[in-house]
């Protein structure tokens, strides 16, 4: 479904964030990307919906080449949901308006259609009673769940999560991970950058370990955790798992 | 020792007493305005000056409103232009803004109204009335100041907002119109209000072109009667009433805009 070939991204001509990354993500697959900070995992994710423009290499989604300057990126982005570390809800709009906006403007849904979809997604993430609240009236966990609902309302083919729980207070991590676990079990194609190894083990089909812009190791989460093939992977997990 | 004694008597408290927060300045302003008004009403020589100056107020107000409206359009255009992806737009807008901001208003008024606009008129074959030319000059100057307000307001919106909009499939324009501009307005409206008052005051500079607004009328009255005190006293009184009235009005508008119910905190106090 997603095919990344020889992807490289260089910032300011000399900072090599991502070097020659190859990655295939199949339909319905949950790929978890882990690695130390600065290892390029977020950059890979952001290249998948072209928030970063690749310096080299190619990315295709459902056969459509993203690096082709002729491709209609807005149409592709509508099919690719993105959840950010900082939630990025629109503070001047209510929860309902946040979720309806793109449905109306991009999907061209009617008011009643988008309202119906909004309530359906809010129910799915467990906060239907917050429809008329403003984002700042919600807890971090609730805000992130609204952000997930906002993406889901577009009925995307794939969901990208960029450290969705890293900005949350510890007691709110679980409510967001629960939503993501359920999404994974429903067969959503997902690419998740996270430090939550529990989630990787429970929901991940494959684990990608990145370091210094390169993919070091790919494999089933259990195997990579317990019996990594590479020394660098072993060092990383030794530091973070206890 | 005596010093310590005095300190002991004071209580250490961060609670404000009513006289700490009472708007004494408002009382002072009202008192001064009342005194000025009293002079004008009761003294014949002031009354005379009033009668000569006040007819200019319609020109002052018309020029202010027109200049503000045109400057708003120019400012939005040049402000967005500076953020445009198009290299020509961006540099045109930047040139305009830097050119205007680098020259004081008075020489600019002479240059634009007496040189630039007449030449533009000849080249493009249109004709503006003299007063309109003066108004357009003021708008041209304030457009550059407002461009910086718009640019700053738009840039104050976190990049994450744009990324969230674009990643939902919204186009650049849709993201700007539905997400960035509505939030930027909060940062833009207060300084725009300041510029509105500044334009009102700077219409006085149009007197150097001979536009018959209140300052020009006060100058003419004073010069012809040698009643300088009366002429300029009345002029100051009129400007004060206008600007203070306006800033009261804008204060209400601003409070309504930054009220805490639209999801963004007001900037009043620590919270």
Coordinates of C-alpha atoms in Angstrom, one line a residue:
Chain A
X1 CA 0.0 0.0 0.0
X2 CA 2.9 2.3 0.9
X3 CA 6.2 1.8 -0.7
X4 CA 9.2 3.8 0.3
X5 CA 12.4 3.4 -1.7
X6 CA 15.8 4.9 -1.1
X7 CA 14.3 7.7 0.8
X8 CA 16.8 10.4 1.9
X9 CA 16.1 13.8 3.5
X10 CA 18.7 16.4 4.0
X11 CA 18.1 19.7 5.9
X12 CA 20.1 22.8 5.0
X13 CA 22.2 20.8 2.6
X14 CA 24.3 19.1 5.3
X15 CA 22.1 17.6 8.0
X16 CA 21.2 14.1 6.9
X17 CA 18.0 13.3 8.8
X18 CA 17.1 10.2 6.8
X19 CA 19.5 8.1 4.7
X20 CA 18.4 5.5 2.1
X21 CA 15.4 4.2 3.9
X22 CA 13.4 1.3 2.3
X23 CA 10.0 0.4 3.8
X24 CA 6.9 -1.3 2.6
X25 CA 3.7 -1.1 4.5
X26 CA 0.9 -3.5 3.5
X27 CA -2.8 -2.9 3.8
X28 CA -4.0 -3.6 7.3
X29 CA -0.5 -3.7 8.7
X30 CA 0.6 -1.8 11.8
X31 CA 4.2 -0.7 11.6
X32 CA 5.8 0.8 14.7
X33 CA 8.9 2.9 14.3
X34 CA 11.2 3.3 17.3
X35 CA 14.6 4.7 17.8
X36 CA 16.5 7.4 19.7
X37 CA 15.5 11.0 19.2
X38 CA 17.1 12.5 16.1
X39 CA 17.1 9.1 14.4
X40 CA 14.9 10.4 11.6
X41 CA 11.7 8.4 12.5
X42 CA 9.4 11.4 12.5
X43 CA 10.9 12.7 9.3
X44 CA 10.1 9.4 7.5
X45 CA 6.6 9.6 8.8
X46 CA 6.2 13.3 7.7
X47 CA 7.5 12.4 4.2
X48 CA 4.7 9.9 3.8
X49 CA 2.2 12.8 3.5
X50 CA 4.8 15.2 2.1
X51 CA 4.9 17.5 5.1
X52 CA 8.6 17.1 4.3
X53 CA 9.7 16.9 0.7
X54 CA 12.1 14.0 0.2
X55 CA 15.5 15.0 -1.0
X56 CA 16.0 11.7 -2.8
X57 CA 14.1 8.5 -3.4
X58 CA 10.4 7.7 -4.0
X59 CA 7.3 7.2 -2.0
X60 CA 4.1 5.8 -3.5
X61 CA 0.7 5.4 -1.9
X62 CA -1.6 3.0 -3.7
X63 CA 0.6 3.3 -6.8
X64 CA 0.5 7.1 -6.8
X65 CA 4.0 8.6 -6.7
X66 CA 4.3 11.4 -4.1
X67 CA 7.5 12.8 -5.4
X68 CA 5.9 13.5 -8.8
X69 CA 5.4 17.3 -8.9
X70 CA 2.3 16.7 -10.9
X71 CA 0.5 14.6 -8.2
X72 CA -2.4 16.2 -6.4
X73 CA -1.1 16.2 -2.9
X74 CA -4.3 17.5 -1.3
X75 CA -6.3 14.5 -2.6
X76 CA -3.6 12.1 -1.3
X77 CA -3.5 13.8 2.1
X78 CA -7.3 13.4 2.5
X79 CA -6.7 9.7 2.4
X80 CA -3.8 9.8 4.9
X81 CA -4.7 10.7 8.4
X82 CA -2.1 12.3 10.6
X83 CA -2.0 12.6 14.4
X84 CA 0.6 15.0 15.9
X85 CA 2.5 15.0 19.1
X86 CA 1.1 18.4 20.0
X87 CA -2.5 17.5 18.9
X88 CA -2.7 20.7 16.7
X89 CA -6.5 21.1 17.2
X90 CA -7.8 24.4 15.9
X91 CA -8.3 26.4 19.1
X92 CA -10.8 28.9 17.6
X93 CA -13.2 26.1 16.7
X94 CA -15.3 23.7 18.9
X95 CA -14.6 20.0 18.8
X96 CA -17.4 19.4 16.4
X97 CA -16.3 22.2 14.1
X98 CA -12.7 20.9 14.3
X99 CA -13.9 17.5 13.0
X100 CA -16.4 18.9 10.5
X101 CA -14.2 21.4 8.8
X102 CA -12.3 19.2 6.4
X103 CA -15.3 16.9 5.8
X104 CA -17.2 19.9 4.5
X105 CA -14.4 21.5 2.5
X106 CA -12.5 18.5 1.2
X107 CA -15.0 15.6 1.2
X108 CA -17.8 18.1 0.3
X109 CA -20.2 16.4 2.7
X110 CA -23.4 18.1 3.7
X111 CA -23.9 19.6 7.1
X112 CA -26.0 16.7 8.4
X113 CA -23.7 14.1 6.8
X114 CA -20.6 15.6 8.5
X115 CA -22.4 16.0 11.8
X116 CA -23.5 12.4 11.8
X117 CA -19.9 11.3 10.9
X118 CA -18.5 13.6 13.6
X119 CA -20.7 12.1 16.3
X120 CA -19.9 8.6 15.1
X121 CA -16.2 9.2 15.5
X122 CA -16.5 11.0 18.8
X123 CA -18.5 8.0 20.1
X124 CA -15.7 5.8 18.8
X125 CA -13.0 7.7 20.8
X126 CA -15.3 7.8 23.8
X127 CA -16.1 11.5 24.2
X128 CA -19.4 12.2 22.5
X129 CA -20.3 14.7 25.3
X130 CA -17.5 17.0 24.3
X131 CA -18.8 18.0 20.9
X132 CA -19.5 21.6 21.8
X133 CA -16.4 22.2 24.0
X134 CA -13.4 24.2 22.9
X135 CA -10.1 22.3 22.7
X136 CA -8.6 24.2 25.7
X137 CA -11.5 23.0 27.9
X138 CA -10.3 19.4 27.4
X139 CA -7.5 17.4 29.0
X140 CA -4.5 16.4 26.9
X141 CA -5.8 12.9 26.4
X142 CA -9.2 14.1 25.3
X143 CA -7.6 16.6 22.9
X144 CA -5.5 13.8 21.3
X145 CA -8.6 11.6 21.0
X146 CA -10.4 14.5 19.2
X147 CA -7.4 14.8 16.9
X148 CA -7.7 11.1 16.1
X149 CA -11.5 11.5 15.5
X150 CA -10.8 14.4 13.2
X151 CA -8.6 12.3 11.1
X152 CA -10.9 9.2 11.2
X153 CA -13.8 11.3 10.0
X154 CA -12.1 11.7 6.7
X155 CA -12.2 7.9 6.4
X156 CA -8.5 7.6 5.5
X157 CA -6.9 4.5 4.1
X158 CA -3.9 4.9 6.4
X159 CA -3.3 6.6 9.7
X160 CA 0.1 8.1 10.7
X161 CA 0.9 8.7 14.3
X162 CA 3.8 10.9 15.2
X163 CA 4.6 10.3 18.9
X164 CA 0.9 10.7 19.8
X165 CA 1.4 10.1 23.6
X166 CA 4.7 11.9 24.1
X167 CA 3.1 15.2 25.1
X168 CA 0.6 13.7 27.5
X169 CA 0.5 13.4 31.3
X170 CA 1.3 9.8 32.3
X171 CA -2.3 9.1 33.4
X172 CA -3.7 10.0 30.0
X173 CA -1.5 7.8 27.9
X174 CA -3.6 4.8 28.2
X175 CA -6.9 6.3 27.0
X176 CA -5.1 7.3 23.8
X177 CA -3.3 4.0 23.3
X178 CA -6.6 2.1 23.9
X179 CA -8.2 4.0 21.0
X180 CA -5.2 3.2 18.8
X181 CA -5.3 -0.5 19.9
X182 CA -8.9 -0.7 18.9
X183 CA -8.2 1.0 15.6
X184 CA -5.4 -1.6 14.9
X185 CA -7.7 -4.5 15.8
X186 CA -10.3 -3.1 13.3
X187 CA -7.7 -3.6 10.5
X188 CA -6.6 0.1 10.0
X189 CA -3.3 0.5 8.2
X190 CA -1.1 2.4 10.6
X191 CA 2.4 3.7 10.9
X192 CA 3.2 4.7 14.4
X193 CA 6.3 6.5 15.7
X194 CA 6.3 6.0 19.5
X195 CA 8.3 5.2 22.6
X196 CA 5.4 3.1 24.0
X197 CA 7.0 -0.4 23.7
X198 CA 3.9 -1.9 25.3
X199 CA 1.8 -0.7 22.4
X200 CA 4.4 -1.9 19.9
X201 CA 4.2 -5.4 21.4
X202 CA 0.4 -5.5 21.7
X203 CA -0.5 -4.0 18.3
X204 CA 2.6 -3.9 16.1
X205 CA 2.9 -6.4 13.2
X206 CA 6.4 -5.2 12.5
X207 CA 8.8 -3.1 14.5
X208 CA 11.3 -0.8 12.7
X209 CA 14.3 0.3 14.6
X210 CA 16.0 3.4 13.3
X211 CA 19.3 5.1 14.3
X212 CA 21.1 8.0 12.7
X213 CA 18.7 8.2 9.8
X214 CA 18.9 4.6 8.8
X215 CA 16.8 1.5 9.3
X216 CA 18.9 -0.8 11.5
X217 CA 16.5 -3.6 12.0
X218 CA 13.0 -4.7 11.0
X219 CA 11.1 -7.6 12.4
X220 CA 8.2 -8.8 14.6
X221 CA 8.2 -6.7 17.8
X222 CA 8.7 -9.7 20.1
X223 CA 11.7 -10.9 18.2
X224 CA 13.3 -7.4 17.9
X225 CA 12.8 -6.8 21.7
X226 CA 14.0 -10.1 23.0
X227 CA 16.5 -11.2 20.5
X228 CA 17.7 -8.2 18.4
X229 CA 20.1 -9.1 15.6
X230 CA 22.0 -5.9 15.8
X231 CA 24.2 -4.6 18.6
X232 CA 22.9 -1.1 18.2
X233 CA 19.3 -2.3 18.7
X234 CA 20.4 -4.3 21.8
X235 CA 22.1 -1.2 23.2
X236 CA 19.0 0.9 22.7
X237 CA 16.6 -1.5 24.4
X238 CA 19.0 -2.1 27.2
X239 CA 18.7 1.6 28.0
X240 CA 15.0 2.0 27.8
X241 CA 13.6 -1.3 29.0
X242 CA 13.6 -2.3 32.6
Chain B
X1 CA 17.0 50.9 63.4
X2 CA 14.3 53.3 62.6
X3 CA 14.1 51.9 59.1
X4 CA 13.4 48.4 60.2
X5 CA 10.7 49.7 62.5
X6 CA 8.9 51.4 59.7
X7 CA 9.1 48.2 57.6
X8 CA 7.6 46.2 60.4
X9 CA 4.5 48.3 60.4
X10 CA 3.8 47.6 56.7
X11 CA 2.1 44.4 56.1
X12 CA 3.5 42.2 53.4
X13 CA 0.6 41.6 51.1
X14 CA 0.0 41.3 47.3
X15 CA -3.6 42.2 47.7
X16 CA -4.5 45.4 45.9
X17 CA -6.5 48.1 47.6
X18 CA -9.2 49.9 45.6
X19 CA -7.1 53.0 45.2
X20 CA -4.3 51.0 43.6
X21 CA -6.5 49.9 40.7
X22 CA -8.9 52.9 40.5
X23 CA -8.6 54.7 37.1
X24 CA -7.5 58.0 38.4
X25 CA -6.2 59.0 35.0
X26 CA -9.8 58.8 33.7
X27 CA -10.9 61.3 36.3
X28 CA -8.0 63.6 35.3
X29 CA -8.8 63.4 31.6
X30 CA -12.5 64.1 32.2
X31 CA -11.6 67.0 34.4
X32 CA -9.2 68.5 31.8
X33 CA -11.8 68.0 29.0
X34 CA -14.5 69.6 31.1
X35 CA -12.3 72.6 31.8
X36 CA -11.4 73.0 28.1
X37 CA -15.1 72.6 27.1
X38 CA -16.0 75.2 29.7
X39 CA -13.5 77.7 28.3
X40 CA -14.8 77.2 24.8
X41 CA -18.5 77.5 25.8
X42 CA -18.1 80.5 28.0
X43 CA -15.5 82.7 26.2
X44 CA -16.4 84.5 23.1
X45 CA -13.0 84.4 21.5
X46 CA -12.9 80.5 21.9
X47 CA -16.4 80.3 20.5
X48 CA -15.2 82.2 17.4
X49 CA -12.3 79.8 16.9
X50 CA -14.7 76.8 17.3
X51 CA -17.0 78.1 14.6
X52 CA -14.1 78.5 12.2
X53 CA -12.4 75.1 12.9
X54 CA -15.4 72.7 13.4
X55 CA -16.6 72.7 9.7
X56 CA -13.4 70.9 8.9
X57 CA -14.3 67.9 10.9
X58 CA -16.3 66.2 8.1
X59 CA -13.1 66.2 5.9
X60 CA -11.0 64.9 8.8
X61 CA -13.4 62.1 9.5
X62 CA -14.0 61.3 5.8
X63 CA -10.3 61.2 5.1
X64 CA -9.7 59.0 8.1
X65 CA -12.3 56.4 7.1
X66 CA -11.3 56.4 3.4
X67 CA -7.6 56.2 4.2
X68 CA -8.2 53.4 6.7
X69 CA -10.3 51.4 4.3
X70 CA -7.7 51.7 1.4
X71 CA -4.8 51.1 3.8
X72 CA -6.5 47.9 5.1
X73 CA -6.8 46.5 1.5
X74 CA -3.2 47.5 0.7
X75 CA -1.9 46.2 4.0
X76 CA -3.6 42.8 3.6
X77 CA -2.3 42.5 0.0
X78 CA 1.3 43.5 1.0
X79 CA 1.2 41.5 4.2
X80 CA 0.1 38.3 2.4
X81 CA 2.4 39.2 -0.5
X82 CA 5.4 39.1 1.9
X83 CA 4.5 35.5 2.8
X84 CA 3.7 34.5 -0.7
X85 CA 5.5 31.6 -2.4
X86 CA 5.8 33.7 -5.5
X87 CA 9.2 35.4 -5.5
X88 CA 8.0 38.4 -7.5
X89 CA 5.0 39.1 -5.2
X90 CA 7.2 38.7 -2.2
X91 CA 9.9 41.1 -3.3
X92 CA 7.4 43.7 -4.6
X93 CA 5.6 43.7 -1.2
X94 CA 8.9 43.8 0.7
X95 CA 10.2 46.7 -1.4
X96 CA 7.0 48.7 -0.8
X97 CA 7.1 48.1 2.9
X98 CA 10.8 48.9 3.4
X99 CA 10.6 52.0 1.2
X100 CA 7.7 53.5 3.1
X101 CA 9.0 52.5 6.6
X102 CA 12.4 54.1 5.9
X103 CA 11.1 57.6 5.2
X104 CA 9.4 59.9 7.7
X105 CA 5.7 60.7 7.1
X106 CA 6.0 64.3 6.2
X107 CA 8.5 64.0 3.4
X108 CA 6.6 61.0 2.1
X109 CA 3.4 63.1 2.0
X110 CA 5.1 65.6 -0.2
X111 CA 6.7 63.0 -2.4
X112 CA 3.7 60.8 -2.9
X113 CA 1.0 63.5 -3.2
X114 CA 3.0 66.0 -5.2
X115 CA 5.3 63.8 -7.3
X116 CA 4.4 60.1 -7.4
X117 CA 0.6 60.4 -7.7
X118 CA 0.5 63.2 -10.3
X119 CA 3.0 61.2 -12.4
X120 CA 0.9 58.1 -12.0
X121 CA -2.2 60.0 -13.0
X122 CA -0.5 61.2 -16.2
X123 CA 0.9 57.8 -17.0
X124 CA -2.3 55.9 -16.4
X125 CA -4.7 58.7 -17.4
X126 CA -7.0 58.9 -14.3
X127 CA -7.9 62.0 -12.3
X128 CA -8.3 62.2 -8.5
X129 CA -9.6 65.2 -6.7
X130 CA -7.0 67.0 -4.7
X131 CA -8.4 65.8 -1.4
X132 CA -8.6 62.2 -2.6
X133 CA -5.0 62.4 -3.6
X134 CA -4.1 63.5 -0.1
X135 CA -6.2 60.6 1.3
X136 CA -4.7 58.0 -1.0
X137 CA -1.2 59.3 0.1
X138 CA -2.0 58.6 3.7
X139 CA -3.5 55.2 2.8
X140 CA -0.4 54.4 0.8
X141 CA 1.8 55.1 3.8
X142 CA -0.3 53.3 6.4
X143 CA -0.7 50.3 4.0
X144 CA 2.9 49.6 4.6
X145 CA 2.6 49.8 8.4
X146 CA -0.5 47.5 8.3
X147 CA 1.3 45.0 6.0
X148 CA 3.7 44.4 8.9
X149 CA 0.8 43.9 11.3
X150 CA -0.9 41.4 9.0
X151 CA 2.4 39.6 8.4
X152 CA 3.2 39.4 12.1
X153 CA -0.3 38.2 12.9
X154 CA -0.2 35.5 10.4
X155 CA 3.3 34.4 11.4
X156 CA 2.3 34.3 15.0
X157 CA 0.1 31.2 14.3
X158 CA 2.1 28.0 15.0
X159 CA 3.2 26.0 12.0
X160 CA 1.4 23.0 13.5
X161 CA -1.9 24.6 12.7
X162 CA -1.0 24.8 9.0
X163 CA 0.4 21.3 9.1
X164 CA -2.8 20.0 10.7
X165 CA -5.0 21.7 8.1
X166 CA -2.9 20.6 5.1
X167 CA -2.6 17.0 6.3
X168 CA -6.4 16.9 6.4
X169 CA -6.4 17.7 2.7
X170 CA -7.2 21.4 2.9
X171 CA -5.5 23.5 0.2
X172 CA -3.2 26.4 1.1
X173 CA -6.0 28.9 0.5
X174 CA -8.5 26.9 2.6
X175 CA -6.0 26.6 5.4
X176 CA -5.3 30.3 5.3
X177 CA -8.9 31.3 5.3
X178 CA -10.4 28.8 7.7
X179 CA -7.6 28.2 10.1
X180 CA -4.8 30.8 10.1
X181 CA -6.6 34.1 9.4
X182 CA -9.4 33.7 12.0
X183 CA -6.8 33.0 14.7
X184 CA -4.5 35.8 13.4
X185 CA -7.3 38.3 13.6
X186 CA -6.9 38.2 17.4
X187 CA -3.4 39.4 17.1
X188 CA -4.2 41.8 14.3
X189 CA -7.2 43.8 15.6
X190 CA -5.6 45.6 18.5
X191 CA -2.7 47.1 16.5
X192 CA -5.1 47.9 13.6
X193 CA -7.1 49.9 16.1
X194 CA -4.0 51.8 17.1
X195 CA -3.4 52.6 13.4
X196 CA -6.9 53.8 13.0
X197 CA -6.3 56.4 15.7
X198 CA -2.9 57.2 14.3
X199 CA -4.4 57.8 10.9
X200 CA -7.0 60.1 12.4
X201 CA -4.2 62.1 14.0
X202 CA -2.1 62.1 10.9
X203 CA -4.8 63.6 8.8
X204 CA -3.5 66.8 10.4
X205 CA -0.4 66.4 8.3
X206 CA -2.6 66.8 5.2
X207 CA -2.8 70.4 6.2
X208 CA 0.6 70.9 4.6
X209 CA -1.0 70.1 1.3
X210 CA -3.7 72.7 1.9
X211 CA -6.5 70.2 2.6
X212 CA -9.1 72.1 4.6
X213 CA -9.4 69.7 7.5
X214 CA -9.5 71.0 11.1
X215 CA -5.7 71.6 11.5
X216 CA -5.6 73.7 8.4
X217 CA -8.6 75.6 9.5
X218 CA -7.1 76.3 12.9
X219 CA -3.9 77.5 11.2
X220 CA -5.8 79.8 9.0
X221 CA -7.9 81.1 11.9
X222 CA -4.8 81.7 14.1
X223 CA -2.8 83.3 11.3
X224 CA -5.5 85.7 10.3
X225 CA -6.7 86.8 13.7
X226 CA -3.4 86.3 15.7
X227 CA -5.5 84.3 18.2
X228 CA -3.1 81.4 18.3
X229 CA -4.0 80.3 21.8
X230 CA -7.7 80.0 21.0
X231 CA -7.2 78.4 17.6
X232 CA -4.9 75.6 18.7
X233 CA -6.7 75.1 22.1
X234 CA -9.9 74.3 20.2
X235 CA -8.0 72.1 17.8
X236 CA -6.4 70.1 20.6
X237 CA -9.8 69.8 22.3
X238 CA -11.4 68.4 19.1
X239 CA -8.6 65.8 18.5
X240 CA -8.8 64.7 22.2
X241 CA -12.5 64.1 22.0
X242 CA -12.1 62.2 18.8
X243 CA -9.2 60.0 19.8
X244 CA -10.4 59.3 23.4
X245 CA -13.8 58.4 22.1
X246 CA -12.3 56.1 19.5
X247 CA -10.0 54.4 21.9
X248 CA -12.9 53.8 24.3
X249 CA -14.8 52.2 21.4
X250 CA -11.9 50.1 20.3
X251 CA -11.3 49.0 23.9
X252 CA -14.8 47.5 23.9
X253 CA -14.3 45.8 20.6
X254 CA -11.0 44.4 21.6
X255 CA -12.4 43.0 24.9
X256 CA -15.1 41.4 22.9
X257 CA -12.6 39.9 20.5
X258 CA -10.2 38.5 23.1
X259 CA -13.0 37.4 25.5
X260 CA -12.2 34.0 26.9
X261 CA -15.0 32.1 25.2
X262 CA -13.5 31.3 21.8
X263 CA -10.9 29.0 23.0
X264 CA -8.0 31.4 23.1
X265 CA -6.9 33.0 26.3
X266 CA -7.1 36.7 26.6
X267 CA -3.8 38.5 27.2
X268 CA -5.0 40.3 30.3
X269 CA -3.0 39.4 33.4
X270 CA -1.2 36.3 34.3
X271 CA -3.1 33.0 33.8

